Coordinates of C-alpha atoms in Angstrom, one line a residue:
M1 CA 96.4 76.0 131.3
S2 CA 99.7 74.1 131.1
R3 CA 101.1 73.4 127.7
R4 CA 101.3 69.7 128.5
A5 CA 97.7 69.5 129.6
D6 CA 96.6 71.6 126.6
A7 CA 98.4 69.3 124.2
L8 CA 97.0 66.1 125.7
Y9 CA 93.5 67.0 126.8
G10 CA 92.5 70.5 125.7
T11 CA 91.8 71.3 129.4
D12 CA 93.8 72.0 132.6
E13 CA 91.2 70.1 134.7
A14 CA 93.3 67.5 136.5
E15 CA 91.9 64.1 136.8
P16 CA 92.0 62.9 140.4
E17 CA 94.6 60.2 141.1
P18 CA 93.2 56.9 142.4
L19 CA 94.3 55.6 145.8
R20 CA 95.7 52.1 145.4
F21 CA 95.4 49.3 148.0
A22 CA 96.6 45.7 148.2
V23 CA 95.8 43.1 150.8
G24 CA 97.1 39.6 150.1
P25 CA 96.2 38.7 146.5
L26 CA 93.4 41.2 146.4
S27 CA 94.1 44.7 145.0
F28 CA 91.8 47.6 144.1
E29 CA 91.7 51.4 143.5
L30 CA 89.5 54.0 145.1
L31 CA 88.4 57.0 143.0
E32 CA 85.9 59.6 144.0
G33 CA 84.5 57.2 146.6
N34 CA 84.1 54.3 144.3
V35 CA 86.1 51.0 143.9
R36 CA 87.5 50.1 140.5
A37 CA 90.0 47.6 139.0
V38 CA 89.4 44.8 141.5
R39 CA 92.1 42.3 140.9
V40 CA 93.0 38.9 142.4
G41 CA 96.6 38.3 141.4
S42 CA 97.0 39.8 137.9
A43 CA 93.5 39.2 136.8
E44 CA 90.8 41.9 136.8
M45 CA 87.8 40.2 138.4
L46 CA 85.6 43.3 138.6
R47 CA 85.9 46.6 136.7
G48 CA 84.2 48.5 139.4
I49 CA 81.8 48.8 142.3
Q50 CA 80.2 52.2 142.2
Y51 CA 77.6 53.9 144.3
L52 CA 75.9 56.3 141.9
V53 CA 73.1 58.9 141.8
R54 CA 71.6 59.5 138.3
D55 CA 69.5 62.6 137.7
R56 CA 66.3 62.8 135.6
D57 CA 68.4 63.1 132.4
W58 CA 70.7 60.2 133.5
G59 CA 73.4 62.7 134.3
T60 CA 75.8 61.6 137.1
P61 CA 76.4 64.3 139.8
V62 CA 79.9 64.1 141.3
P63 CA 79.6 63.5 145.1
A64 CA 81.2 66.0 147.5
I65 CA 83.3 63.7 149.8
R66 CA 84.5 64.6 153.3
D67 CA 85.9 62.9 156.3
L68 CA 87.7 60.3 154.3
K69 CA 89.5 57.9 156.7
L70 CA 91.9 55.2 155.7
S71 CA 93.3 52.4 157.9
E72 CA 95.7 49.8 156.7
A73 CA 97.0 46.9 158.9
P74 CA 98.4 43.5 158.1
G75 CA 95.6 41.5 156.4
E76 CA 93.0 44.3 156.3
V77 CA 92.1 47.7 154.8
S78 CA 89.3 49.9 156.1
I79 CA 88.0 53.0 154.4
T80 CA 85.1 55.3 155.6
Y81 CA 83.8 58.6 154.3
E82 CA 80.7 60.8 154.1
A83 CA 79.3 62.3 150.9
S84 CA 76.5 64.3 149.5
V85 CA 75.0 65.0 146.1
R86 CA 72.4 67.5 144.9
D87 CA 69.6 66.9 142.4
P88 CA 68.9 69.6 139.7
D89 CA 66.2 71.1 142.0
G90 CA 68.7 71.5 144.9
A91 CA 67.6 68.7 147.1
V92 CA 70.5 67.0 149.0
L93 CA 71.1 63.3 149.6
R94 CA 73.7 62.5 152.2
Y95 CA 75.3 59.1 152.7
A96 CA 78.0 57.3 154.7
A97 CA 80.2 54.6 153.1
T98 CA 82.3 51.8 154.6
I99 CA 84.7 49.7 152.6
A100 CA 86.5 46.8 154.3
A101 CA 88.9 44.5 152.5
S102 CA 90.8 41.4 153.4
P103 CA 92.7 38.7 151.5
T104 CA 89.4 36.8 151.0
G105 CA 87.1 39.6 150.0
L106 CA 85.7 43.1 150.1
D107 CA 82.6 44.7 151.6
F108 CA 81.2 48.0 150.4
T109 CA 78.2 49.3 152.4
V110 CA 76.4 52.6 152.1
D111 CA 73.7 54.2 154.3
A112 CA 71.9 57.1 152.6
V113 CA 69.3 59.7 153.8
A114 CA 67.4 62.2 151.7
G115 CA 67.3 65.6 153.4
A116 CA 64.3 66.7 151.2
D117 CA 62.3 65.0 148.5
F118 CA 65.0 63.8 146.1
V119 CA 64.4 63.2 142.4
T120 CA 66.5 60.5 140.7
N121 CA 66.4 57.9 137.9
R122 CA 68.7 55.6 139.9
L123 CA 70.2 55.5 143.4
G124 CA 72.6 52.9 144.5
F125 CA 75.2 50.3 143.5
C126 CA 76.4 49.4 140.1
V127 CA 78.7 46.4 139.8
L128 CA 80.8 46.0 136.6
H129 CA 82.1 42.7 135.4
P130 CA 84.7 43.1 132.6
A131 CA 83.6 42.4 129.0
A132 CA 86.5 39.9 128.7
L133 CA 84.3 37.5 130.6
A134 CA 82.0 37.0 127.5
G135 CA 81.0 33.4 127.3
A136 CA 82.4 32.5 130.7
P137 CA 80.2 30.3 132.9
L138 CA 78.2 32.2 135.5
T139 CA 76.0 31.1 138.4
V140 CA 73.1 33.5 139.1
E141 CA 71.4 33.4 142.5
H142 CA 68.0 35.0 142.6
G143 CA 66.0 36.6 145.4
D144 CA 64.1 33.4 146.1
G145 CA 67.4 31.5 146.7
Q146 CA 67.2 29.6 143.3
A147 CA 70.6 29.2 141.6
V148 CA 70.7 29.1 137.8
Q149 CA 73.7 28.0 135.7
S150 CA 74.3 30.3 132.7
Q151 CA 77.1 32.4 131.1
F152 CA 78.0 35.9 130.4
P153 CA 76.4 36.8 127.0
V154 CA 78.6 36.4 123.9
L155 CA 76.5 38.5 121.5
I156 CA 75.3 41.7 123.1
D157 CA 72.0 41.2 124.8
P158 CA 69.5 44.0 123.9
W159 CA 67.6 43.4 127.1
Q160 CA 68.5 42.4 130.7
P161 CA 70.1 38.9 130.5
F162 CA 69.4 38.4 134.3
T163 CA 66.9 40.0 136.7
D164 CA 66.1 39.6 140.4
I165 CA 69.8 39.0 141.2
R166 CA 71.0 38.3 144.7
A167 CA 74.5 37.0 143.8
L168 CA 76.7 36.4 140.7
I169 CA 79.4 33.7 140.9
H170 CA 82.1 33.1 138.3
R171 CA 85.5 31.5 138.1
Q172 CA 88.6 33.2 136.8
E173 CA 92.3 32.2 136.9
G174 CA 91.4 29.2 139.2
V175 CA 89.6 31.5 141.7
A176 CA 85.8 31.6 142.5
I177 CA 84.5 35.1 142.8
A178 CA 81.1 35.5 144.5
C179 CA 79.5 39.0 144.3
R180 CA 76.5 39.3 146.7
M181 CA 74.2 42.3 146.7
E182 CA 71.7 43.5 149.3
G183 CA 69.3 46.4 149.9
D184 CA 67.4 46.6 146.7
V185 CA 66.3 44.6 143.6
F186 CA 69.3 44.2 141.3
E187 CA 69.3 43.3 137.6
M188 CA 72.0 43.2 134.8
E189 CA 72.3 45.0 131.6
D190 CA 74.8 44.3 128.9
Q191 CA 76.7 47.6 129.0
R192 CA 78.6 46.7 125.8
N193 CA 75.5 48.1 124.1
W194 CA 76.8 51.6 124.9
S195 CA 80.4 50.7 124.2
D196 CA 81.2 50.3 127.9
A197 CA 83.5 47.2 128.2
S198 CA 81.5 45.6 131.0
Y199 CA 78.3 43.9 132.2
K200 CA 76.5 46.2 134.7
T201 CA 74.5 44.9 137.6
Y202 CA 72.5 47.8 139.1
V203 CA 69.6 48.6 141.5
R204 CA 66.0 49.2 140.8
P205 CA 64.5 47.5 137.7
L206 CA 64.1 49.7 134.7
A207 CA 60.6 48.4 134.3
L208 CA 59.7 50.5 137.4
P209 CA 58.8 54.2 136.8
W210 CA 61.6 56.8 136.5
P211 CA 62.4 59.4 137.5
Y212 CA 61.1 58.7 141.0
V213 CA 61.2 60.6 144.3
V214 CA 63.1 59.5 147.4
P215 CA 61.0 61.0 150.2
A216 CA 62.5 63.5 152.6
G217 CA 63.9 61.7 155.7
S218 CA 63.8 58.2 154.1
A219 CA 66.8 56.0 154.7
N220 CA 68.3 53.4 152.3
R221 CA 71.1 50.8 153.1
Q222 CA 72.8 48.8 150.4
S223 CA 75.8 46.6 150.3
V224 CA 78.0 44.7 147.9
R225 CA 80.1 41.8 149.2
I226 CA 82.9 40.1 147.2
D227 CA 84.0 36.7 148.5
I228 CA 87.2 35.0 147.1
E229 CA 87.8 31.3 147.2
G230 CA 91.0 29.6 145.8
T231 CA 94.6 30.5 145.2
P232 CA 95.4 32.7 142.2
P233 CA 98.6 32.3 140.2
P234 CA 101.3 34.8 141.2
A235 CA 100.8 38.3 140.0
T236 CA 103.0 39.2 137.0
V237 CA 105.1 42.3 137.3
A238 CA 105.2 44.8 134.4
T239 CA 108.7 44.7 132.9
G240 CA 108.4 47.8 130.7
A241 CA 109.1 45.6 127.6
P242 CA 108.1 47.2 124.3
V243 CA 104.6 46.5 123.0
E244 CA 104.8 44.1 120.0
I245 CA 102.6 44.8 116.9
V246 CA 102.4 41.8 114.6
L247 CA 100.9 42.1 111.1
G248 CA 98.6 39.3 110.0
D249 CA 96.7 38.3 106.8
R250 CA 94.6 40.6 104.7
V251 CA 91.2 41.3 106.1
G252 CA 89.4 43.1 103.3
P253 CA 89.8 46.7 102.2
M254 CA 90.2 49.7 104.5
P255 CA 87.0 51.6 104.9
R256 CA 86.1 54.9 103.4
I257 CA 86.5 57.8 105.9
G258 CA 83.8 60.4 106.3
L259 CA 82.9 63.6 108.2
V260 CA 79.4 64.9 109.3
V261 CA 78.2 68.3 108.2
T262 CA 75.2 70.0 109.9
P263 CA 73.5 73.2 108.6
A264 CA 74.8 75.0 111.7
E265 CA 78.4 74.2 110.6
A266 CA 77.9 74.6 106.9
A267 CA 79.2 78.1 106.7
A268 CA 82.3 77.3 108.8
T269 CA 82.9 74.3 106.7
L270 CA 82.7 76.3 103.5
A271 CA 85.2 78.7 104.9
R272 CA 87.7 75.9 105.3
M273 CA 87.2 73.9 102.1
D274 CA 91.0 73.9 101.7
A275 CA 91.4 71.9 104.9
L276 CA 88.6 69.5 103.7
E277 CA 90.6 68.9 100.5
T278 CA 93.8 68.3 102.5
L279 CA 92.0 65.8 104.7
G280 CA 91.0 63.8 101.6
V281 CA 88.0 62.2 103.2
Q282 CA 85.8 60.2 100.8
D283 CA 82.4 60.9 102.3
L284 CA 80.3 63.7 103.8
L285 CA 77.2 62.9 105.9
L286 CA 74.8 65.8 105.5
T287 CA 72.4 66.0 108.4
F288 CA 68.9 67.4 107.7
A289 CA 66.6 67.5 110.8
A290 CA 63.1 67.8 109.2
H291 CA 61.6 67.0 112.6
A292 CA 63.3 70.1 114.1
G293 CA 62.1 72.5 111.4
H294 CA 65.0 72.3 108.9
G295 CA 63.8 73.6 105.5
A296 CA 65.0 75.2 102.3
A297 CA 67.7 77.4 103.8
E298 CA 69.3 74.5 105.7
M299 CA 69.2 72.3 102.6
A300 CA 70.8 75.1 100.5
A301 CA 73.6 75.3 103.0
L302 CA 74.3 71.6 102.8
A303 CA 74.0 71.6 99.1
E304 CA 76.7 74.2 98.7
V305 CA 79.1 72.2 100.8
A306 CA 78.4 69.1 98.7
R307 CA 78.8 71.1 95.4
R308 CA 82.2 72.4 96.4
S309 CA 83.5 69.0 97.7
K310 CA 84.7 66.0 95.8
A311 CA 83.4 63.6 98.4
R312 CA 80.4 61.3 98.1
A313 CA 77.4 62.9 99.8
T314 CA 74.8 61.1 101.9
L315 CA 71.8 63.0 103.0
E316 CA 70.9 61.9 106.5
C317 CA 67.3 62.8 107.2
V318 CA 65.5 62.7 110.6
L319 CA 61.7 62.7 109.9
A320 CA 58.9 63.9 112.1
A321 CA 57.1 60.8 111.0
T322 CA 53.8 62.0 112.5
G323 CA 51.8 62.4 109.4
N324 CA 51.9 61.5 105.7
L325 CA 55.3 60.0 105.1
D326 CA 55.1 60.5 101.3
A327 CA 54.3 64.1 101.8
E328 CA 57.1 64.7 104.3
L329 CA 59.7 62.9 102.2
R330 CA 58.6 64.6 99.0
T331 CA 59.1 68.0 100.7
I332 CA 62.6 67.0 101.6
A333 CA 63.3 65.8 98.1
D334 CA 61.9 69.0 96.7
H335 CA 64.2 71.1 99.0
A336 CA 67.1 69.1 97.7
A337 CA 66.2 69.4 94.1
R338 CA 65.7 73.2 94.4
A339 CA 69.0 73.5 96.1
G340 CA 70.8 71.5 93.4
L341 CA 71.7 68.7 95.7
A342 CA 71.7 65.3 94.1
P343 CA 72.8 63.0 97.0
D344 CA 74.7 59.9 96.3
A345 CA 72.7 58.1 99.0
V346 CA 70.0 58.9 101.6
S347 CA 69.5 57.5 105.0
V348 CA 66.2 58.1 107.0
F349 CA 65.3 57.9 110.7
P350 CA 61.9 58.5 112.3
A351 CA 62.2 61.0 115.1
P352 CA 60.3 58.8 117.6
D353 CA 63.4 56.5 117.5
L354 CA 65.7 59.3 118.6
Q355 CA 64.7 58.5 122.2
S356 CA 65.7 55.2 123.7
T357 CA 62.9 52.8 124.8
P358 CA 64.2 51.0 127.9
P359 CA 63.0 47.6 129.0
G360 CA 59.5 47.8 130.4
S361 CA 58.7 51.1 128.8
A362 CA 56.0 51.6 126.1
W363 CA 57.3 52.1 122.6
P364 CA 56.4 55.5 121.2
A365 CA 54.0 55.8 118.3
C366 CA 56.0 55.4 115.2
P367 CA 55.2 54.3 111.6
P368 CA 56.5 50.8 110.7
L369 CA 60.0 51.1 109.3
E370 CA 58.8 49.2 106.2
H371 CA 56.5 52.1 105.5
V372 CA 59.3 54.7 106.2
Y373 CA 61.7 53.0 103.8
A374 CA 59.1 52.5 101.1
A375 CA 58.3 56.2 101.2
A376 CA 62.0 57.1 101.0
R377 CA 62.4 54.9 97.9
R378 CA 59.5 56.7 96.3
A379 CA 60.9 60.2 97.2
F380 CA 64.5 59.4 96.3
P381 CA 64.3 56.7 93.5
G382 CA 67.4 55.1 92.1
I383 CA 69.9 55.9 94.9
P384 CA 71.1 53.8 97.8
L385 CA 68.9 53.9 100.9
G386 CA 70.3 53.5 104.4
G387 CA 68.7 53.1 107.8
G388 CA 69.3 51.7 111.2
M389 CA 69.7 54.2 114.0
F390 CA 70.7 57.9 114.1
S391 CA 71.9 57.2 117.6
Y392 CA 73.8 54.2 119.0
F393 CA 74.1 50.4 118.8
T394 CA 71.8 50.1 121.8
E395 CA 68.9 51.4 119.9
L396 CA 69.7 49.3 116.8
N397 CA 70.0 46.2 118.9
R398 CA 66.6 46.8 120.6
K399 CA 64.7 47.9 117.4
R400 CA 66.2 45.9 114.5
P401 CA 65.4 47.3 111.1
P402 CA 64.1 45.2 108.1
V403 CA 67.6 44.9 106.7
A404 CA 66.5 43.4 103.4
L405 CA 64.8 46.7 102.5
L406 CA 68.1 48.7 102.9
D407 CA 71.2 49.1 100.9
F408 CA 73.3 49.9 103.9
V409 CA 72.9 49.9 107.7
T410 CA 74.3 52.6 110.0
H411 CA 74.6 53.5 113.7
A412 CA 76.9 55.5 115.9
T413 CA 78.6 55.1 119.3
C414 CA 79.5 57.5 122.1
P415 CA 82.1 56.7 124.7
I416 CA 80.8 59.1 127.5
V417 CA 77.2 57.8 128.0
H418 CA 78.0 56.4 131.5
A419 CA 81.5 57.7 132.4
A420 CA 83.8 60.4 131.1
D421 CA 87.1 59.8 132.8
D422 CA 90.1 59.2 130.5
L423 CA 90.5 55.5 131.4
S424 CA 86.8 54.7 130.9
V425 CA 86.8 56.5 127.5
M426 CA 89.8 54.5 126.3
Q427 CA 88.3 51.3 127.7
T428 CA 85.3 51.7 125.3
L429 CA 87.7 50.5 122.6
E430 CA 87.6 47.1 124.2
A431 CA 83.8 46.9 123.6
L432 CA 84.0 47.8 119.8
P433 CA 84.8 44.3 118.6
H434 CA 81.8 43.0 120.6
I435 CA 79.6 45.7 119.0
V436 CA 80.6 45.1 115.4
R437 CA 80.4 41.3 115.9
S438 CA 76.9 41.7 117.3
A439 CA 75.9 44.2 114.6
R440 CA 77.0 41.8 111.9
G441 CA 74.8 39.2 113.6
I442 CA 71.9 41.5 112.9
I443 CA 72.7 42.9 109.5
G444 CA 74.6 40.0 107.9
A445 CA 76.7 41.0 104.9
K446 CA 74.9 44.2 104.3
P447 CA 77.2 47.2 103.8
Y448 CA 77.9 48.7 107.2
R449 CA 78.5 52.4 107.9
L450 CA 79.7 53.3 111.4
G451 CA 79.4 56.8 112.8
P452 CA 79.6 59.6 113.3
S453 CA 81.4 58.6 116.4
T454 CA 83.3 61.1 118.5
I455 CA 84.0 61.6 122.2
G456 CA 81.3 64.2 122.6
M457 CA 77.7 63.3 122.4
R458 CA 75.8 64.7 119.4
Q459 CA 72.3 63.6 120.6
N460 CA 71.1 62.2 123.9
P461 CA 68.6 59.3 123.5
Y462 CA 68.4 58.8 127.3
G463 CA 67.3 62.3 128.4
S464 CA 66.0 65.6 127.2
R465 CA 69.3 67.1 126.3
T466 CA 73.1 66.7 126.2
M467 CA 74.8 68.0 129.3
D468 CA 76.1 71.6 129.4
N469 CA 79.9 71.9 129.8
P470 CA 80.8 75.6 130.2
G471 CA 83.8 74.7 132.4
R472 CA 85.2 72.3 129.8
R473 CA 85.4 69.4 132.1
R474 CA 85.2 65.6 131.6
I475 CA 81.4 65.2 131.8
A476 CA 79.3 62.2 130.8
M477 CA 76.7 62.9 128.0
A478 CA 78.2 66.4 127.1
E479 CA 78.2 67.6 123.5
V480 CA 81.4 69.6 124.1
D481 CA 84.4 67.5 125.3
P482 CA 87.7 69.4 125.7
R483 CA 89.7 66.3 124.7
Q484 CA 88.6 66.8 121.1
E485 CA 91.3 69.5 121.0
G486 CA 94.1 67.3 122.3
R487 CA 96.2 64.3 121.4
F488 CA 93.8 62.2 123.4
A489 CA 91.1 62.5 120.6
A490 CA 93.7 61.5 117.9
A491 CA 94.7 58.4 119.8
W492 CA 91.1 57.5 120.5
A493 CA 90.1 57.9 116.8
L494 CA 93.0 55.7 115.6
G495 CA 92.2 53.2 118.4
Y496 CA 88.6 53.2 117.2
A497 CA 89.6 52.4 113.6
A498 CA 91.8 49.6 114.9
A499 CA 89.2 48.2 117.3
S500 CA 86.6 48.0 114.5
E501 CA 88.9 45.9 112.3
A502 CA 86.6 42.9 112.2
A503 CA 83.6 44.9 111.1
A504 CA 84.4 45.0 107.3
L505 CA 83.1 48.6 107.3
E506 CA 82.2 50.3 104.1
L507 CA 82.5 53.7 105.8
L508 CA 83.8 55.1 109.1
T509 CA 82.7 58.6 110.0
L510 CA 84.9 60.3 112.6
G511 CA 83.6 63.7 113.6
A512 CA 83.2 66.9 111.6
L513 CA 85.5 69.5 110.0
T514 CA 84.4 72.3 112.4
G515 CA 82.4 72.7 115.6
P516 CA 82.4 70.7 118.8
F517 CA 83.3 67.5 116.9
G518 CA 85.7 69.2 114.6
V519 CA 89.1 68.2 113.5
L520 CA 89.8 71.9 113.1
G521 CA 89.8 74.3 116.1
G522 CA 90.0 78.1 116.3
D523 CA 93.8 78.0 115.9
G524 CA 93.9 75.5 113.0
P525 CA 94.1 71.7 112.8
R526 CA 93.8 69.7 116.0
P527 CA 95.9 66.6 116.5
V528 CA 92.9 64.4 115.4
F529 CA 93.1 66.2 112.0
A530 CA 96.3 64.2 111.1
A531 CA 94.8 60.9 112.4
V532 CA 91.7 61.3 110.1
R533 CA 93.9 62.4 107.2
D534 CA 96.2 59.3 107.6
L535 CA 93.2 57.0 107.8
A536 CA 91.6 58.6 104.7
A537 CA 94.8 58.1 102.7
L538 CA 94.5 54.3 103.3
A539 CA 90.8 54.0 102.2
G540 CA 90.3 51.2 99.8
L541 CA 93.8 49.7 100.3
P542 CA 94.1 46.0 101.4
R543 CA 93.8 46.0 105.1
R544 CA 96.2 43.9 107.2
A545 CA 95.2 42.4 110.5
C546 CA 97.1 44.0 113.4
R547 CA 97.7 42.2 116.7
S548 CA 99.0 44.1 119.7
S549 CA 100.6 42.3 122.7
A550 CA 99.1 45.0 124.9
P551 CA 95.9 46.4 123.3
D552 CA 95.2 48.4 126.5
R553 CA 98.4 50.4 125.7
V554 CA 98.9 50.5 121.9
R555 CA 96.5 50.0 119.0
A556 CA 97.4 49.7 115.3
V557 CA 95.9 49.9 111.8
G558 CA 97.8 48.4 108.8
A559 CA 97.3 48.6 105.1
E560 CA 99.2 47.6 102.0
G561 CA 100.1 50.6 99.8
P562 CA 101.5 50.4 96.3
E563 CA 105.0 50.9 97.5
S564 CA 105.0 50.0 101.2
T565 CA 102.9 48.7 104.0
V566 CA 101.7 51.6 106.2
V567 CA 101.0 51.1 109.9
L568 CA 99.3 53.7 112.0
L569 CA 100.1 53.5 115.7
A570 CA 98.3 55.0 118.7
N571 CA 99.5 55.1 122.3
I572 CA 96.2 55.1 124.2
T573 CA 97.7 55.8 127.6
A574 CA 99.1 58.8 129.5
E575 CA 102.5 57.1 129.8
P576 CA 105.3 56.9 127.2
C577 CA 105.9 53.5 125.7
D578 CA 108.1 51.7 123.2
V579 CA 106.8 49.6 120.3
M580 CA 108.3 46.8 118.3
L581 CA 106.6 46.7 114.9
D582 CA 106.7 43.6 112.8
G583 CA 109.0 44.4 109.8
A584 CA 110.3 47.7 111.1
P585 CA 113.9 48.0 112.3
G586 CA 114.4 49.0 115.9
K587 CA 111.9 50.2 118.5
I588 CA 109.5 53.1 118.0
S589 CA 109.0 55.4 121.0
L590 CA 105.6 57.0 121.5
D591 CA 104.8 59.7 124.0
A592 CA 101.5 59.9 125.9
Y593 CA 98.6 59.6 123.5
E594 CA 101.0 60.0 120.6
T595 CA 100.1 58.7 117.1
A596 CA 102.6 57.7 114.4
R597 CA 102.6 56.7 110.7
I598 CA 105.2 54.1 109.9
A599 CA 106.0 52.9 106.3
I600 CA 107.5 49.4 105.9
A601 CA 109.2 48.7 102.6

């Protein structure tokens, strides 16, 4: 492993470089057979056009591509290739793709054939419109030819905002973009739910059964056509000018910073209590999985961590919720009492809610949340009670808790639900302001605790498991992500704190001390350790709004200390850049994914 790759990503797996094309005002990239970053002039009109295969756990097999042929001539680009993917049972699907581009549009067509019965949750095109279009007018043409005038949702839609889609037409930068889809029934989901910064239009309605079988020998042809009308303004050329960070007004206090502790990591945490004290985090989230058989031993391990820490302790309980709620919660409370754990707060989640309930699916048997919360109050009287979702905003948005019965509301996010490449992970920061705005629309002024949120996935609501990653690659839905060991994770964590500025968070939980989500590795502190320590040092201080002239390159967090204003900077790109910080003399140079702490007198 090269030292540079190790420092940045924790892996020597090289990301493939995209091929870049331009024809007239239209430009796009080709990566692993898919189109991304479709621009007309300087404006991104589509984030991507992807032909994807999803397995029964919603994993995304990477296609084996061969016979890639490129042809560029004045006024046109032609790309063809053949590809194949295997399902977990070994069945193969082969397909041939053609991409043709001109100054007035782009056509992406795929013909696929299953060599044997092929099991999949989804097979075909996904079209991504950028989240920056929130609130923009949109014309939706349906399968029957009817056209409806609407808009891209502002608040995140928990269900499909549009179904039976034949075409989507919007205007941007004076240009009309018509996206027409053929070959299957398409519908849209608001992908901001999962912190993807896009609206996704995909094939096969979720109300239909999945997984399903593509019979051996069956053929499927799908196409996406983009038509461009109008003349865009001239494309702007990047000048390499420094990114400007401007400090604004106070926006409430900085949130408390926390870490999660599981019984499996309790012993490793106890062995590094010195590092926990150095971090200075204010909160520990103690996870107790009653539904998975956790009992007295697991509670004792958590209690010992809480006893030796100065941090506030919240007992996070996942209940089986299949029998007597009072009996189950009394047992948990008895375990805590015998272990000497007197939590400062408790949050409870019924296990049936661990799995997502997609549109059209039957909700699993689950006691009403009102009953769950009432039983928790009886078992843990006199301490704050939290709820919401153990998993992600998607599930909170679809099953909204009775907020009035809670003292705080919580959920997490994960940036690798749908894609795990570096660009997609960093682009999830663009979705966070949409998430926290929509969450506030649900919970009002109730105290809001966000996390634990890390790059790796701690629990998969969309399948039976998280994805194995023995090769330490960039894999969607994997628990272990190698970037946790590199500067990438530190930049992402600081970017996350910056992007959640408008949430007025009480608590932000960013990973664990040890383990796959740890700020410590086998050789000591990882780069994310310093990022969490710097954020924890600012907890409770007056927060200053930070505005970046290029938030896709640099993010910032600012707070007023007793002697100086402190600004934490994160370069969220793989390229060095310079920063001009409001109130600081001279420019600040940041290397790839580098973070910095700047004090302004």
